[in-house]
PDB file of C-alpha atoms in Angstrom:
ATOM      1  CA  UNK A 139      10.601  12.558 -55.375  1.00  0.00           C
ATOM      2  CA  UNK A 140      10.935  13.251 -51.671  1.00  0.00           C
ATOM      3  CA  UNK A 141      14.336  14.857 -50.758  1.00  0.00           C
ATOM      4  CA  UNK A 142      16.432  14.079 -47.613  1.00  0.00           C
ATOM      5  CA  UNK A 143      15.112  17.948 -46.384  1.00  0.00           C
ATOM      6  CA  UNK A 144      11.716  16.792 -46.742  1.00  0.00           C
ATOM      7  CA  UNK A 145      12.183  14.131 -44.442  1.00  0.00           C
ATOM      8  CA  UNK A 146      13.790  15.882 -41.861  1.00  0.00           C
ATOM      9  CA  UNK A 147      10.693  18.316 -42.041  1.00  0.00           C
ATOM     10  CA  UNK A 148       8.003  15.507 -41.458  1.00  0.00           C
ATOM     11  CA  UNK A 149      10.536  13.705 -39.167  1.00  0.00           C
ATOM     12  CA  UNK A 150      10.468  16.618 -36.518  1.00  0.00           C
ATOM     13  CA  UNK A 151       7.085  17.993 -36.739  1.00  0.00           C
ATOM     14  CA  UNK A 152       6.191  14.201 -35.943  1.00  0.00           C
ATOM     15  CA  UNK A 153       8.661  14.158 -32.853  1.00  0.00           C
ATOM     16  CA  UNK A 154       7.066  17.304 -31.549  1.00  0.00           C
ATOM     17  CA  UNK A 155       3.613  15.844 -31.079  1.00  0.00           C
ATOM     18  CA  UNK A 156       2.583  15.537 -27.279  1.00  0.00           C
ATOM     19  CA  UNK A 157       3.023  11.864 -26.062  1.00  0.00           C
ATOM     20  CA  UNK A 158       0.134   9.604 -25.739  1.00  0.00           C
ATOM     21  CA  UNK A 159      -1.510   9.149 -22.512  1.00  0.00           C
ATOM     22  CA  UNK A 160       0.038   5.643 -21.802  1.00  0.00           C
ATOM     23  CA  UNK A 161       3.549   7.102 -22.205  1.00  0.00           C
ATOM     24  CA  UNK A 162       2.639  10.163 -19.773  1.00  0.00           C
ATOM     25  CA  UNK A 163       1.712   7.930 -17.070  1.00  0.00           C
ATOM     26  CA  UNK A 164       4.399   5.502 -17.494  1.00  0.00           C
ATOM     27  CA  UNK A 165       6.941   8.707 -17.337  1.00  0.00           C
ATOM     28  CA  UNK A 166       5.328   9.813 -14.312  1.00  0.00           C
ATOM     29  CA  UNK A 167       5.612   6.666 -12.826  1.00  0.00           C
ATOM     30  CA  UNK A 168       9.296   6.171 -13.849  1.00  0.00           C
ATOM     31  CA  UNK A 169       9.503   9.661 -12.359  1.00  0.00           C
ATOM     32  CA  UNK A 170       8.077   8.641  -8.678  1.00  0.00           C
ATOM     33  CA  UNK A 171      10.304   5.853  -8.692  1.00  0.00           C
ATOM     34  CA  UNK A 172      13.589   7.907  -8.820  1.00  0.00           C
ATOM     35  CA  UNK A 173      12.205  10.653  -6.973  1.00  0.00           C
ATOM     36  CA  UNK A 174      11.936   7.766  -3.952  1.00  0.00           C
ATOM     37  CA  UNK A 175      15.211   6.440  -5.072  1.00  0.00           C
ATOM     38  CA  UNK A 176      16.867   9.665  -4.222  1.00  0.00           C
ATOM     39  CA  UNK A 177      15.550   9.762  -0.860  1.00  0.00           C
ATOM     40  CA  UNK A 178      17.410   9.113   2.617  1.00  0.00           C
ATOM     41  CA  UNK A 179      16.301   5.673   4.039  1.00  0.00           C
ATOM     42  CA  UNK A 180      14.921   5.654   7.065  1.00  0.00           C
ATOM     43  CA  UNK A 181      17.531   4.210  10.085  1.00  0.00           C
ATOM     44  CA  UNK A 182      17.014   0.410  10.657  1.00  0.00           C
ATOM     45  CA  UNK A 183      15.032  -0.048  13.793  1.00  0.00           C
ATOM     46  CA  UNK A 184      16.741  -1.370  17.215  1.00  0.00           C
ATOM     47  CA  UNK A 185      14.776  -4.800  17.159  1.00  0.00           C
ATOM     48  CA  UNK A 186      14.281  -7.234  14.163  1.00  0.00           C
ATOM     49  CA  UNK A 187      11.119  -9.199  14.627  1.00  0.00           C
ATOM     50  CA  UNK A 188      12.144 -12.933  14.288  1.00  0.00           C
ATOM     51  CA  UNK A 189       9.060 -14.804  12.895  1.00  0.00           C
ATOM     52  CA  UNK A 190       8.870 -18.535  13.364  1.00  0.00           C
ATOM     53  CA  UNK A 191       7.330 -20.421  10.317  1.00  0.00           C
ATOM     54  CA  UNK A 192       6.854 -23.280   9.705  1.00  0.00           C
ATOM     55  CA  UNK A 193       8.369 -24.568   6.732  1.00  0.00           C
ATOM     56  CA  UNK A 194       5.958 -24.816   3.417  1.00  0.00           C
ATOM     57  CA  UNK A 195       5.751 -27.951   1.847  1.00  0.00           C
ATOM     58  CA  UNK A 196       6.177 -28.544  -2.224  1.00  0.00           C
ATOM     59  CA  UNK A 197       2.555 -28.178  -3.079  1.00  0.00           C
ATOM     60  CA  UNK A 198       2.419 -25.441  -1.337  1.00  0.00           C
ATOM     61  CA  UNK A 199       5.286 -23.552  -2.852  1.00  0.00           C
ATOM     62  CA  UNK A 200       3.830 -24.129  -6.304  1.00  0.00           C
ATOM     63  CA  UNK A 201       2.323 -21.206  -7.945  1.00  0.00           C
ATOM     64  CA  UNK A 202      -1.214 -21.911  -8.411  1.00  0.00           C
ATOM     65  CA  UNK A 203      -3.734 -20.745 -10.837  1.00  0.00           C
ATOM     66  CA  UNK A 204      -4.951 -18.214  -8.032  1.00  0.00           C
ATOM     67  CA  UNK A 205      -1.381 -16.950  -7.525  1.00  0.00           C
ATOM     68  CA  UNK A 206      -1.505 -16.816 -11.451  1.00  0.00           C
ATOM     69  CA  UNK A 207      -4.406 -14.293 -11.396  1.00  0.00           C
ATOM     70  CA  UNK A 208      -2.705 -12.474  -9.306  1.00  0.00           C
ATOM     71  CA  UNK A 209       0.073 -11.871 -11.823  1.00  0.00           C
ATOM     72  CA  UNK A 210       3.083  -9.960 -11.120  1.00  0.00           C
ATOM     73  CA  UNK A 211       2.441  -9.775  -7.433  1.00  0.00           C
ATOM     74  CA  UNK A 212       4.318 -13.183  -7.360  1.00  0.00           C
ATOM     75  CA  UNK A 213       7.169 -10.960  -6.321  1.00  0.00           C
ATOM     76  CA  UNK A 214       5.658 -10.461  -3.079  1.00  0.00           C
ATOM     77  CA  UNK A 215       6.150 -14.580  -2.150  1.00  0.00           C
ATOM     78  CA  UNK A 216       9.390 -14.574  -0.679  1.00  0.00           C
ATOM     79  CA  UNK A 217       9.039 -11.116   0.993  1.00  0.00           C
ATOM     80  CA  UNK A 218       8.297 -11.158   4.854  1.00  0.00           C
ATOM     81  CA  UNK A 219       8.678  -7.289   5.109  1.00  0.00           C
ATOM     82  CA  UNK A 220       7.250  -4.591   3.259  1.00  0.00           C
ATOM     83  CA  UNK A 221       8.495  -1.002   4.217  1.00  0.00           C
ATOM     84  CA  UNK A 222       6.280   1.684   2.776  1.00  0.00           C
ATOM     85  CA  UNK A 223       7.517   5.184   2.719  1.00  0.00           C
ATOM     86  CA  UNK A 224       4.580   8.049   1.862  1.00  0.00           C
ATOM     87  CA  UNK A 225       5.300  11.314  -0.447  1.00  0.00           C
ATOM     88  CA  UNK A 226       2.689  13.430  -0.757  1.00  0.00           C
ATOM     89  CA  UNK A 227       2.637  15.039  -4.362  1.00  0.00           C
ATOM     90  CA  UNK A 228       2.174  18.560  -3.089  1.00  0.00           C
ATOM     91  CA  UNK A 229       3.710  20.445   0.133  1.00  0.00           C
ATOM     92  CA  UNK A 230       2.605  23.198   2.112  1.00  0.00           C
ATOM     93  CA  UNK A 231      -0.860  24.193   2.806  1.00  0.00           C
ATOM     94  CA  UNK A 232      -2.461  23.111  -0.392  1.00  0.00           C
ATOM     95  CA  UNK A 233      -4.743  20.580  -1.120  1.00  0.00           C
ATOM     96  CA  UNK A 234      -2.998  17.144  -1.361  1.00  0.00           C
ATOM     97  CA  UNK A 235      -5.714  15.236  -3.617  1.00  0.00           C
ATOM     98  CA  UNK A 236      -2.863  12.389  -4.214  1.00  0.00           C
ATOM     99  CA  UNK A 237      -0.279  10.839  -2.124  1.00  0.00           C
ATOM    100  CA  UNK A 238       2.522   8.489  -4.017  1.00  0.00           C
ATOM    101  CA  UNK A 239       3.986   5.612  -1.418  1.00  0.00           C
ATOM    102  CA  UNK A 240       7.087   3.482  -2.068  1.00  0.00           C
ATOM    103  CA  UNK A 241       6.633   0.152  -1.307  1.00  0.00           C
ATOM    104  CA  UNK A 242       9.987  -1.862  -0.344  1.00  0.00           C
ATOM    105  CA  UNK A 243      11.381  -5.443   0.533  1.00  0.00           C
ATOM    106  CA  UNK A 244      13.398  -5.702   3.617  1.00  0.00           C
ATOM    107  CA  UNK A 245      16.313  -5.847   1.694  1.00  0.00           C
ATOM    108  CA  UNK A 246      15.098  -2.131   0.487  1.00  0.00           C
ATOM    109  CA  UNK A 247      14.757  -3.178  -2.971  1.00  0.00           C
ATOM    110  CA  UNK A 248      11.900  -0.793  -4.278  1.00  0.00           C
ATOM    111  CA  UNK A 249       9.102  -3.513  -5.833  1.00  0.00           C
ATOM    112  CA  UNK A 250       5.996  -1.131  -6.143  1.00  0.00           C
ATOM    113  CA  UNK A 251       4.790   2.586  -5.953  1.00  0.00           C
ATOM    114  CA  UNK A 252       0.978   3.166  -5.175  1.00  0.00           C
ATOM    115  CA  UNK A 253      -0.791   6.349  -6.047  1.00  0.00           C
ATOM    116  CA  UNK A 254      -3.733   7.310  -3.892  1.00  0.00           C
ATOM    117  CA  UNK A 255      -6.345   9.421  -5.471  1.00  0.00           C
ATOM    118  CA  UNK A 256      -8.999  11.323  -3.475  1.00  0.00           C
ATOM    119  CA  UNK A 257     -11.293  14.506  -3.436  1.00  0.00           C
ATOM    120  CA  UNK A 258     -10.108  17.422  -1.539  1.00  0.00           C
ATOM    121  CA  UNK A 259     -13.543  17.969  -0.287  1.00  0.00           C
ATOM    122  CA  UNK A 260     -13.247  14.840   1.284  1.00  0.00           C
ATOM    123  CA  UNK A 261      -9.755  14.979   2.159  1.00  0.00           C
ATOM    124  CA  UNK A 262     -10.694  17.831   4.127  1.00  0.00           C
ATOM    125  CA  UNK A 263     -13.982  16.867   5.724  1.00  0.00           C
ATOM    126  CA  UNK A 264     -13.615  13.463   6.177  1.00  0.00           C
ATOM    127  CA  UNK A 265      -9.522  13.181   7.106  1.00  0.00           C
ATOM    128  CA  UNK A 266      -8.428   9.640   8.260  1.00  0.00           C
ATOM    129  CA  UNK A 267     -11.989   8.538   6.942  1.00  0.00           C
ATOM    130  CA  UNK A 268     -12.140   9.543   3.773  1.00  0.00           C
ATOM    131  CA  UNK A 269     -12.908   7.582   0.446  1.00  0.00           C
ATOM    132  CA  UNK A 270      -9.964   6.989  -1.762  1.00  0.00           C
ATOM    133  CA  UNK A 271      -8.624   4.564  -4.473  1.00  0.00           C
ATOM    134  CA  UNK A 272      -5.036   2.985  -4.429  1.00  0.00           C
ATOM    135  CA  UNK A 273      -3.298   1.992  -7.523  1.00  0.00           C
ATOM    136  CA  UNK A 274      -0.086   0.271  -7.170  1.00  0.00           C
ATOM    137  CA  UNK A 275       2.212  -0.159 -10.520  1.00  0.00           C
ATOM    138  CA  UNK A 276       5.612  -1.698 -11.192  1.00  0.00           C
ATOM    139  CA  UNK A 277       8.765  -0.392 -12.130  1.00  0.00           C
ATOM    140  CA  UNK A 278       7.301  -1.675 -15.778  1.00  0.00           C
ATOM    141  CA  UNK A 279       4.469   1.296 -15.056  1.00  0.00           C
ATOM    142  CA  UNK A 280       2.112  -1.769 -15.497  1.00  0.00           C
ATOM    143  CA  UNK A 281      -1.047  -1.743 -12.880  1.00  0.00           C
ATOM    144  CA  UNK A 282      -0.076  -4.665 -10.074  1.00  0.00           C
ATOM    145  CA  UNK A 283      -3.476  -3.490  -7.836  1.00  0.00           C
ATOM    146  CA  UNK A 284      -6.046  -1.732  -7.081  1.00  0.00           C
ATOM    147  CA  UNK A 285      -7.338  -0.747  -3.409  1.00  0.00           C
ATOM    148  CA  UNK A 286     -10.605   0.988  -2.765  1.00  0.00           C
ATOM    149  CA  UNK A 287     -11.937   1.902   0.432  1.00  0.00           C
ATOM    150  CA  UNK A 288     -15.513   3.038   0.775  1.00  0.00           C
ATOM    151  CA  UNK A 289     -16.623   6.320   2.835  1.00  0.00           C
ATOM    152  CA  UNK A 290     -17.274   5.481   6.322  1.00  0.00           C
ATOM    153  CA  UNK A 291     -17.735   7.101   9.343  1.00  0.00           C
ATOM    154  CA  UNK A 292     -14.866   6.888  11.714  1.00  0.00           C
ATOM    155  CA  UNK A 293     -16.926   6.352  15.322  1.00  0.00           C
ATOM    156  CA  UNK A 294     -19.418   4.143  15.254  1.00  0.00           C
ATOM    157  CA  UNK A 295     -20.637   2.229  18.258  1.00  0.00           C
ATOM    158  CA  UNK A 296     -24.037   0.715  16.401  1.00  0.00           C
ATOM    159  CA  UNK A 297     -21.374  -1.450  13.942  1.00  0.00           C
ATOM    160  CA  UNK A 298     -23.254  -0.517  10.970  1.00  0.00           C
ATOM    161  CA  UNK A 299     -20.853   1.605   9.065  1.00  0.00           C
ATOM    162  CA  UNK A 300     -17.539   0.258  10.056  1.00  0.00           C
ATOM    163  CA  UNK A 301     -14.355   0.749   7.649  1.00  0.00           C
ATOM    164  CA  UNK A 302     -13.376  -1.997   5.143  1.00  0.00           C
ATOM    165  CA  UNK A 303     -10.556  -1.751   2.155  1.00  0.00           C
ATOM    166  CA  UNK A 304     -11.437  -3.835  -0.820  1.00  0.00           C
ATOM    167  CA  UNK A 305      -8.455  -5.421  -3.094  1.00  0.00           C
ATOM    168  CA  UNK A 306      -8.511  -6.287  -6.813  1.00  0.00           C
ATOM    169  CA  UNK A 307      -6.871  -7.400  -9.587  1.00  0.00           C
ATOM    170  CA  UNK A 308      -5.504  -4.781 -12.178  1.00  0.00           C
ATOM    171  CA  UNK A 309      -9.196  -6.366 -14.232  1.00  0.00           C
ATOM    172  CA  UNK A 310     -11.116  -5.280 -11.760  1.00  0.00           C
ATOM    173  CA  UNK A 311     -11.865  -9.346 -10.186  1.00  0.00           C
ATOM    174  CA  UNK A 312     -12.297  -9.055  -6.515  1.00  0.00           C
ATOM    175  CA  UNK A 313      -9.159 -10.624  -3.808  1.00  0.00           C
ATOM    176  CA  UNK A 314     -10.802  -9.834  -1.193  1.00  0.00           C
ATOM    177  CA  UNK A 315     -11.996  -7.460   1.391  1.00  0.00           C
ATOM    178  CA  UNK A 316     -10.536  -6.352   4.778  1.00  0.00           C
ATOM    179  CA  UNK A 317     -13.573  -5.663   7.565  1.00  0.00           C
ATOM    180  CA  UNK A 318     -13.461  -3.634  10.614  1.00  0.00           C
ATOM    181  CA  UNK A 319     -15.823  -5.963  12.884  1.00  0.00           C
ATOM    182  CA  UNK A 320     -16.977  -3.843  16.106  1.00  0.00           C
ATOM    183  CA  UNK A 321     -15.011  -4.230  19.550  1.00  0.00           C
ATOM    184  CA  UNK A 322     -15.738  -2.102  22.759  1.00  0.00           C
ATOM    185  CA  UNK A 323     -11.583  -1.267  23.288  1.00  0.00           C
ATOM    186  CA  UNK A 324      -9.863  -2.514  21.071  1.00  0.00           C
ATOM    187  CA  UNK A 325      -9.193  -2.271  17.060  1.00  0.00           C
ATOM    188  CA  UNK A 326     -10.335  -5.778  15.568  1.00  0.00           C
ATOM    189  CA  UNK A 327     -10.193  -6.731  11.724  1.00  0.00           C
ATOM    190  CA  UNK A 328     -11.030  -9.270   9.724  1.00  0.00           C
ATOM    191  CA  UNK A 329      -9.271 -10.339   6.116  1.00  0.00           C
ATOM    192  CA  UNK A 330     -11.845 -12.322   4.314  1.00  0.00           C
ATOM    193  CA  UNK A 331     -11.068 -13.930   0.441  1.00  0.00           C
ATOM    194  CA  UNK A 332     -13.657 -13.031  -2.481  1.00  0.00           C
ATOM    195  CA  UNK A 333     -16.219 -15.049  -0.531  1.00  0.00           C
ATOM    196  CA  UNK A 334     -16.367 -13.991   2.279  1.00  0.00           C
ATOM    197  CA  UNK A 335     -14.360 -16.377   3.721  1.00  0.00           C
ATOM    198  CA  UNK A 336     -11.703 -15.184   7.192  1.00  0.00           C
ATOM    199  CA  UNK A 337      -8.339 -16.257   6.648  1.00  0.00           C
ATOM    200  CA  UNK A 338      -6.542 -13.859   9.317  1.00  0.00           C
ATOM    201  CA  UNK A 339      -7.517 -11.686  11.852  1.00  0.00           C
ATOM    202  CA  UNK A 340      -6.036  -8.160  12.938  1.00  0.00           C
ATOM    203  CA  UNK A 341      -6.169  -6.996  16.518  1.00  0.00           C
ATOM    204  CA  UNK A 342      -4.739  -4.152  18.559  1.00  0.00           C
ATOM    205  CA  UNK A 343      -3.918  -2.851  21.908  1.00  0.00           C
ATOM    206  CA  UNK A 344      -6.493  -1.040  24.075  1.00  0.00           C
ATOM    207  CA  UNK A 345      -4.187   2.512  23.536  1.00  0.00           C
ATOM    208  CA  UNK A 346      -3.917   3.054  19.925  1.00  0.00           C
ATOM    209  CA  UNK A 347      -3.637   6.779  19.742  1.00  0.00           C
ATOM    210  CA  UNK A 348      -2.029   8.767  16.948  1.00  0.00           C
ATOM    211  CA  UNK A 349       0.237  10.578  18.904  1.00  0.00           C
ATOM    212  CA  UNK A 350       2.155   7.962  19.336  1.00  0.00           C
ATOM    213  CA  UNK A 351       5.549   7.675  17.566  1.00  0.00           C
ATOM    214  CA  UNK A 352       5.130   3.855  16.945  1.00  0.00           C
ATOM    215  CA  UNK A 353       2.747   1.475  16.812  1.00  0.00           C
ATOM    216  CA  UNK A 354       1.612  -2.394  16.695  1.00  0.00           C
ATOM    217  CA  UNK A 355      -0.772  -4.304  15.644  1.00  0.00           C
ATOM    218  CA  UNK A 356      -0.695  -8.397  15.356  1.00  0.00           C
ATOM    219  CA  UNK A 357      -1.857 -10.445  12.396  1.00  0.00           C
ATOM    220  CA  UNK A 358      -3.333 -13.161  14.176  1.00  0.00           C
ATOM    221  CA  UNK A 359      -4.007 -16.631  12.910  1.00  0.00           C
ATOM    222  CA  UNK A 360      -7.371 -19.045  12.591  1.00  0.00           C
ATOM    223  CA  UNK A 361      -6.170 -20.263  15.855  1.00  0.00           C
ATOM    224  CA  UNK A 362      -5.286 -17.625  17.393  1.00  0.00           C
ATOM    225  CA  UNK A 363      -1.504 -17.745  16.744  1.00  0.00           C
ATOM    226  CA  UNK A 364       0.610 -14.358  16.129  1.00  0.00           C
ATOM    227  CA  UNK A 365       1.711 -14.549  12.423  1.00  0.00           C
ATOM    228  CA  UNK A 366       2.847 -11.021  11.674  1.00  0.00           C
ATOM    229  CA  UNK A 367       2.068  -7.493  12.645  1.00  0.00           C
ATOM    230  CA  UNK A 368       1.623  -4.137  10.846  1.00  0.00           C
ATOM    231  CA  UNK A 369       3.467  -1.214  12.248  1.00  0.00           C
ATOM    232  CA  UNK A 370       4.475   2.503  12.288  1.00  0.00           C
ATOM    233  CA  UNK A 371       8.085   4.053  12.942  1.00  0.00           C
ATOM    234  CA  UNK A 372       9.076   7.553  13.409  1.00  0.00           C
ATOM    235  CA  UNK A 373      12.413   7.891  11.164  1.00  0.00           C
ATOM    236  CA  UNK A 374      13.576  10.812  12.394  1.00  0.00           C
ATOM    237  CA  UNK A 375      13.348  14.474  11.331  1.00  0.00           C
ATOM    238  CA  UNK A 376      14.098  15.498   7.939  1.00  0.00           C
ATOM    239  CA  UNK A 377      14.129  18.426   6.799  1.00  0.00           C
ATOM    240  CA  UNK A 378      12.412  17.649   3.275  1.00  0.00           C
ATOM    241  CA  UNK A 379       9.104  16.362   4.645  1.00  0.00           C
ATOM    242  CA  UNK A 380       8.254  15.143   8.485  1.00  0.00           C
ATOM    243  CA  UNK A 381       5.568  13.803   8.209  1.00  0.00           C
ATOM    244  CA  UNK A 382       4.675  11.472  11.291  1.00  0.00           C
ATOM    245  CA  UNK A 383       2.975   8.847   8.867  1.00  0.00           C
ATOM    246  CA  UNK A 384       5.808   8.862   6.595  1.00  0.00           C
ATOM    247  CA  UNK A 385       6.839   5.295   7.263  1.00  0.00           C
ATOM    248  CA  UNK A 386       4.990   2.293   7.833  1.00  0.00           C
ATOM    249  CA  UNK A 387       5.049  -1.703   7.559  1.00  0.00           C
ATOM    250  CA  UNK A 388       4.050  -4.770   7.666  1.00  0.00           C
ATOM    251  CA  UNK A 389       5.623  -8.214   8.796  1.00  0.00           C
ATOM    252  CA  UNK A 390       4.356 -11.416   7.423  1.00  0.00           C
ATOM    253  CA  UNK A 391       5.507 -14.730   7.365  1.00  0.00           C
ATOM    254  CA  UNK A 392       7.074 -16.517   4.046  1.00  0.00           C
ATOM    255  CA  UNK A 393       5.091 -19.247   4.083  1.00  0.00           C
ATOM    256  CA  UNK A 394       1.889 -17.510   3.494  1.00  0.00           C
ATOM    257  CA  UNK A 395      -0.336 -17.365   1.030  1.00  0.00           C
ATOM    258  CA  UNK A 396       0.214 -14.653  -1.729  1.00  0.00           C
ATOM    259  CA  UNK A 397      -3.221 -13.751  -1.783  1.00  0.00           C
ATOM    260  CA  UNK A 398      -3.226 -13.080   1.762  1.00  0.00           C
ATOM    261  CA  UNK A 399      -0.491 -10.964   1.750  1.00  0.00           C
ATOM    262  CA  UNK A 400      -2.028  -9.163  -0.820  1.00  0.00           C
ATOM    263  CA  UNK A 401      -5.080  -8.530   1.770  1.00  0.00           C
ATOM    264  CA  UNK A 402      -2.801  -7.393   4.776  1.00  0.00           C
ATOM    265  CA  UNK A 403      -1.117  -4.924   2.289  1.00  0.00           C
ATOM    266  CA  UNK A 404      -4.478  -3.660   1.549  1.00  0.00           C
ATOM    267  CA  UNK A 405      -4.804  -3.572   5.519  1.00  0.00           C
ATOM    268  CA  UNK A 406      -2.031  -1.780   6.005  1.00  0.00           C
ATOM    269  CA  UNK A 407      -3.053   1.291   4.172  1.00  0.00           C
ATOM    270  CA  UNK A 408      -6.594   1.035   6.159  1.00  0.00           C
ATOM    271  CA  UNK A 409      -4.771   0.802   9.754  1.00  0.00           C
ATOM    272  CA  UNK A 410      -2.089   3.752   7.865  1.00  0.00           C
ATOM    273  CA  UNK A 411      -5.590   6.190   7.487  1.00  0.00           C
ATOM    274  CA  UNK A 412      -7.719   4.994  10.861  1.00  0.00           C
ATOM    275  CA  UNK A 413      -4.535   5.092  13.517  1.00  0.00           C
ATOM    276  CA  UNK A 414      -1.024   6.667  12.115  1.00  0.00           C
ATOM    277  CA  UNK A 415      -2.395   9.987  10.506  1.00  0.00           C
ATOM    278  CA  UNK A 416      -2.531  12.822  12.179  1.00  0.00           C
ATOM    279  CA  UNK A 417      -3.030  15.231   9.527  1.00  0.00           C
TER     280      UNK A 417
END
C-alpha cells in the first residue's frame, strides 16, 4: 500500500523534471510576445496611405484549397497593413546570431512574431547580405512560416548572383520565391508563385540609401498599376534600443490574394536587410 507521503514524493520529483523541448520553445515564444507587448508603440505617421481597390467578388473571397495550405495565415486576408517592429535578442557589442520581430495589423493587434536565425560569422562578414532563416509562429507558438534567403553577394552588375527570399509552408512546400532581377539605377523585384510564375512586381526610386530616415518602395501590378508599397519609419529615439531599422511595413491591398501577401511579407524582410540596415 502506497501512502498519501509516498505520493507527494513521486508527485514532486516528477514536477522537477526539465520541460520538454516543445514546451521550452512555446515559453519562449509566449515570452517574445509580452516582451513586445510591453513596448512603447511607435507614433502614428502624419499621412495614411489611402489604397483604392477594387472590390473582390464572392468567388474570390472564398477560401480556397491554396489559401487552405496556407493554414493559419488566413488571418492575414483582411489585413492591408502589417507593422513590423525588430528586437534583437542581445544588446551591446555582442554577437546578435538572432533577431525576434513583431509583426502587427494596423489596428496594432500583434498576429505573429518571427525569429531570424543566422551565423555570426556571417552576420559579421556578410552584414545586409547575409544568409539567414525566418520562422514566424503564432500566439499558439505553432510555426505559421518559414523564410529563407540564400547567401548572395550584395553588388553585382553581371546579374548572376542577385538576392532572392524563398517562402514556405510550416511542411516545408514551396509559396514562392521573391527575385531581385538586375536594373542599372534602380531596385527592381519580382514575386513569382511556386512556378515560377510573376504575380507583382517591386520597384524603387533611383536614391535608396540607408541613411535615410524613411523609405518607399511600390508594389506594382501586372499592368503596371501601384497596389501597395513597403516602407521604413524612424519612430523616434528611445532610450531602450534605437535602432534605425527598428520599424518597418508593408501596405497591401484587401483584395489580394493571401498567397501573395504572404510573398511581399517575405519581401519585406529582403528590402528590411538590402536597404534599411545600417548595422
Amino acid at each position: 500500500m502506497h501512502t498519501s507521503e509516498d505520493f507527494c514524493k513521486a508527485f514532486s520529483s516528477v514536477t522537477t523534471q526539465p520541460l520538454p523541448y516543445g514546451l521550452e520553445r512555446e515559453k519562449h515564444i509566449d515570452m517574445i510576445f509580452r516582451a513586445f507587448h510591453r513596448q512603447v508603440r511607435p507614433t502614428e505617421e502624419p499621412q495614411n496611405v489611402s489604397l483604392v481597390v477594387q472590390a473582390a467578388s464572392p468567388e474570390e473571397t472564398e477560401i480556397d484549397c491554396e489559401d487552405k495550405r496556407l493554414g493559419k495565415l488566413a488571418v492575414m486576408r483582411k489585413v492591408t497593413r502589417l507593422h513590423i517592429t525588430a528586437r534583437p535578442e542581445l544588446q551591446g557589442p555582442q554577437c546578435v546570431a538572432r533577431r525576434a520581430y513583431s509583426i502587427s495589423t494596423e489596428t496594432r493587434d500583434q498576429i505573429f512574431v518571427a525569429i531570424e536565425e543566422s551565423s555570426c560569422v556571417c552576420g559579421q562578414f556578410c552584414g545586409p547580405a547575409r544568409s539567414c532563416s525566418l520562422q514566424g509562429f503564432d500566439k499558439d507558438s505553432d510555426c505559421v512560416f518559414l523564410f529563407e534567403r540564400p547567401l548572395r553577394a550584395e553588388v553585382c552588375w553581371l546579374g548572376c548572383c542577385l538576392m532572392e527570399m524563398r517562402a514556405f509552408t510550416p511542411d516545408r512546400q514551396l509559396i514562392g520565391t521573391v527575385y531581385q532581377r538586375w536594373s542599372m539605377f534602380t531596385p527592381y523585384f519580382e514575386v513569382c508563385d511556386s512556378e515560377g510564375i510573376s504575380t507583382v512586381r517591386i520597384q524603387g526610386s533611383c536614391c535608396n540609401t540607408r541613411c535615410l530616415s524613411e523609405q518607399e518602395l511600390q508594389v506594382v501590378s501586372s499592368i503596371g498599376e501601384t497596389i501597395g508599397r513597403i516602407w521604413k519609419r524612424w519612430p523616434g529615439y528611445r532610450e531602450e534600443g534605437n535602432m534605425d531599422h527598428e520599424y518597418f511595413g508593408l501596405d497591401v491591398p484587401q483584395g489580394i490574394h493571401l498567397k501573395v501577401k504572404v510573398l511581399l511579407l517575405a519581401a519585406t524582410f529582403l528590402l528590411n536587410h538590402m536597404f534599411f540596415e545600417m548595422s
